[in-house]
Coordinates of C-alpha atoms in Angstrom, one line a residue:
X171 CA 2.3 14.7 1.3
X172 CA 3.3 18.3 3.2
X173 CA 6.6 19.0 3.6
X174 CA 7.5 18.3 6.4
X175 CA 6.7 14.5 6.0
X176 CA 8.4 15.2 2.8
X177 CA 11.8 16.4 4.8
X178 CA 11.5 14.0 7.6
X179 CA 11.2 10.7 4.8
X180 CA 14.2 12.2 2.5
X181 CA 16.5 12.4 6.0
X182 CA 15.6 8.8 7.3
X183 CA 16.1 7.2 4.1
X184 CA 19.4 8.9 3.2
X185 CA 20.1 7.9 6.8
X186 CA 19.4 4.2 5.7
X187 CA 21.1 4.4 2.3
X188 CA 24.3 5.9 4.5
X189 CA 24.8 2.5 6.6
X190 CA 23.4 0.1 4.0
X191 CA 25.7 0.8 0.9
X192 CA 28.9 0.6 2.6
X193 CA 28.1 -2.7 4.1
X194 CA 27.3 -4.0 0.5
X195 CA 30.5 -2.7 -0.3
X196 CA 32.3 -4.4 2.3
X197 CA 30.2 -7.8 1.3
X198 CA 31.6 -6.9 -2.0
X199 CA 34.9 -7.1 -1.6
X200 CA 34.4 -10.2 0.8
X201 CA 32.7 -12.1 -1.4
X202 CA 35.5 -10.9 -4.7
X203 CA 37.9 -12.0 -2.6
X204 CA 36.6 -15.2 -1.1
X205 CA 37.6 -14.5 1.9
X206 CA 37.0 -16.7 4.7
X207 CA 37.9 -15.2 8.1
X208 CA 34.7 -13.7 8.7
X209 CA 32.7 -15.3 11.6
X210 CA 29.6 -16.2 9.3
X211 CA 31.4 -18.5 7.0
X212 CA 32.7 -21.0 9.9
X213 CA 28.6 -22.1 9.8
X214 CA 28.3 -25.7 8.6
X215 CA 27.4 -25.8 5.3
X216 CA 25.9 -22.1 4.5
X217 CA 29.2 -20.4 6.0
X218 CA 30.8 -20.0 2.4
X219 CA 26.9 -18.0 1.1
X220 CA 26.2 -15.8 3.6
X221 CA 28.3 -13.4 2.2
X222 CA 27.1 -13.6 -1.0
X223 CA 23.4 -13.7 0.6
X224 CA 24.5 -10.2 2.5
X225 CA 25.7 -9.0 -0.4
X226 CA 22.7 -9.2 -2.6
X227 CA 20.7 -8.4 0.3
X228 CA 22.1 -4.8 0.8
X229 CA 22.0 -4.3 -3.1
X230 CA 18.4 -4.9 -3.0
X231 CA 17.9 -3.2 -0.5
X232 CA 19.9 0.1 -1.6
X233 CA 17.7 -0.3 -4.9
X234 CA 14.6 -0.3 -3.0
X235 CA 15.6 3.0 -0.8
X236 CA 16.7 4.2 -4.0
X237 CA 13.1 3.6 -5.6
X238 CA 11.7 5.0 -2.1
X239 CA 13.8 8.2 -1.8
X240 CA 12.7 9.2 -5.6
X241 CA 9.0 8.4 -5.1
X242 CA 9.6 10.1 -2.0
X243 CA 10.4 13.5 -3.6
X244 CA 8.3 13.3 -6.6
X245 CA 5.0 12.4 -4.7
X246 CA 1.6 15.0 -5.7
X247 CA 0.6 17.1 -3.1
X248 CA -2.8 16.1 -1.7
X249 CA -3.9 19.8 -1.0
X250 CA -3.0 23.2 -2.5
X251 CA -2.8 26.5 -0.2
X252 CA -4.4 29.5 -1.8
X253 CA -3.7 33.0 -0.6
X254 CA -7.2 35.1 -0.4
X255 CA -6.6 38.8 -1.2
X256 CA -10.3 40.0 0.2
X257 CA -9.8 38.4 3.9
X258 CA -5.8 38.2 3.9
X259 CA -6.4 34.6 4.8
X260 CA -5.1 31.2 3.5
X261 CA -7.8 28.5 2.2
X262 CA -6.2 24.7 2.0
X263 CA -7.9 22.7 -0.5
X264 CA -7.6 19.1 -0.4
X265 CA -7.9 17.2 -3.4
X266 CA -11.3 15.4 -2.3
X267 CA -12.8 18.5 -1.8
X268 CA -12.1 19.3 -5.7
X269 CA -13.1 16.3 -6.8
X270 CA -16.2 16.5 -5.3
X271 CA -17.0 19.7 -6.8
X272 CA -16.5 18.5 -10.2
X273 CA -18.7 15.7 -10.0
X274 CA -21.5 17.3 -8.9
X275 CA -21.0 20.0 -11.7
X276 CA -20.6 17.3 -13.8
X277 CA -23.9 15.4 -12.5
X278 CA -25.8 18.7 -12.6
X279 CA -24.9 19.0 -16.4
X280 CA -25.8 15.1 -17.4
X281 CA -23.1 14.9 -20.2
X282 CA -21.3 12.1 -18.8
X283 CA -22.8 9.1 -17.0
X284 CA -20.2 7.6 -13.9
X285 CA -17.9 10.4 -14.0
X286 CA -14.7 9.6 -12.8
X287 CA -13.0 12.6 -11.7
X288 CA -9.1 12.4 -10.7
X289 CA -7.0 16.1 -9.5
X290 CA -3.8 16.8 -9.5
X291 CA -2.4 19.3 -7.7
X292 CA 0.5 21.5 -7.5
X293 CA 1.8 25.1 -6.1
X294 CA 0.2 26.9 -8.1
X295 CA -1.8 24.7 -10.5
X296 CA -4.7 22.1 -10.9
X297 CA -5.3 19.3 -13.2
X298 CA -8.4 18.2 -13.2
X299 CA -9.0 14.8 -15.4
X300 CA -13.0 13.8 -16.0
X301 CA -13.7 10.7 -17.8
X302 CA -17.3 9.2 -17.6
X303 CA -19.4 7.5 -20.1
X304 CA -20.9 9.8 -22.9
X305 CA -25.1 10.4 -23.1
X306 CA -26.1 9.2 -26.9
X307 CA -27.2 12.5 -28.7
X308 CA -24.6 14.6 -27.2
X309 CA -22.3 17.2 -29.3
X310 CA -19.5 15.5 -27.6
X311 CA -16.7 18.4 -28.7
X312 CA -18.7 21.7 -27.4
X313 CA -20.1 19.9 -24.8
X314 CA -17.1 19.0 -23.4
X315 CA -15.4 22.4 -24.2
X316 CA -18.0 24.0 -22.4
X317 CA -18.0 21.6 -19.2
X318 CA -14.5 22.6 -19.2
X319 CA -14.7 26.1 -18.8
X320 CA -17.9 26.1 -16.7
X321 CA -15.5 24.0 -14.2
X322 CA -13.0 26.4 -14.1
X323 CA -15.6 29.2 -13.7
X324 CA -16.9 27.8 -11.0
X325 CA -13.9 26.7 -8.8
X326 CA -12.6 30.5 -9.0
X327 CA -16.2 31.8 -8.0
X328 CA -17.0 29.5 -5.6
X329 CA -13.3 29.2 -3.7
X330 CA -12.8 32.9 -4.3
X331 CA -9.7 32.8 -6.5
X332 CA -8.1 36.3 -7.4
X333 CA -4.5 35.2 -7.9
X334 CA -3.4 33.5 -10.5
X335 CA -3.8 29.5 -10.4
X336 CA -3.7 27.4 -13.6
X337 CA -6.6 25.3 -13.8
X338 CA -6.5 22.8 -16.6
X339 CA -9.3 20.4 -17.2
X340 CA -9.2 17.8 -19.5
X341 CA -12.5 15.8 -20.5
X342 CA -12.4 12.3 -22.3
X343 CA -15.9 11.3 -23.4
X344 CA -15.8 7.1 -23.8
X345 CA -18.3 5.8 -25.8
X346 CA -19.5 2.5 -24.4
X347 CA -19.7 0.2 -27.3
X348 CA -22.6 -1.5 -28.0
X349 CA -22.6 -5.3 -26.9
X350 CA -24.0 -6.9 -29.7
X351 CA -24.0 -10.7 -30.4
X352 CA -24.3 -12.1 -33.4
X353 CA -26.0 -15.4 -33.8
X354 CA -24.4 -17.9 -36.5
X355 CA -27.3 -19.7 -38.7
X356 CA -26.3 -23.2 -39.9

């Protein structure tokens, strides 16, 4: 999310939270008190709950703009600006692109069968998480050390990076287990 959405989301919901907590504290103190001059509790019937129903209504409510204004601020980036020093240029880099990248590296080295590739990204850092089934006669720890830093290598050659950006990828090889079934003899 770029920061702008970022801004404009934290403002409207801070905006929300401004009108809607006061009015549960108002149905607060309505409903602690039972008082009854409000115009909603002359209704037939539901007149002495709809306070109570407001109430609970603008708590839930608070807790869900609450929930909405932290997701809000602690949602990934989905694309990472990179300064180039050659061209004095900026390169944005969304996280498809990356993940693309890595799977064919990782299809072009046949380690792992049905990669799935998930990135990360940050200012000035990428996680890059590969997990994929692992090919039977496979030295599954230098393999996967080496698949790591041949995916680093070849984001900073191909992309062009000079400055310094953290790339950390982390391979988990899963070992389908066999499906055996074993037939009882009576």
């Amino acid at each position: 999310m770029s920061s702008g959405k970022k801004f404009i989301c934290i403002v409207l919901d801070i905006l929300l939270l401004s009108i809607v907590v006061p009015t549960a504290w108002d149905y607060y103190n309505l409903v602690k008190s039972n008082y009854k001059m409000s115009s909603s509790s002359q209704f037939l019937y539901i007149g002495e709950y709809v306070p109570a129903y407001l109430f609970w209504g603008n708590v839930v409510l608070a807790l869900v703009l609450i929930l909405a204004l932290v997701i809000t601020i602690f949602y990934p980036r989905t694309y990472i600006d990179i300064t180039l020093s050659t061209q004095s240029g900026k390169l944005t880099l969304k996280r498809s692109t990356i993940e693309g990248l890595v799977r064919e590296k990782v299809i072009e080295n046949n380690y792992l069968k049905f990669p799935r590739i998930h990135v990360v990204l940050y200012k000035n850092r990428i996680e890059i998480y590969v997990k994929g089934e692992i090919i039977p006669r496979v030295e599954v720890t230098k393999k996967a050390q080496l698949l790591e830093q041949e995916i680093v290598d070849y984001l900073k050659v191909f992309f062009g990076l000079e400055q310094p950006l953290k790339i950390k990828v982390k391979v988990n090889a899963i070992e389908k287990k066999a499906n055996s079934k074993h037939s009882l003899v009576v």
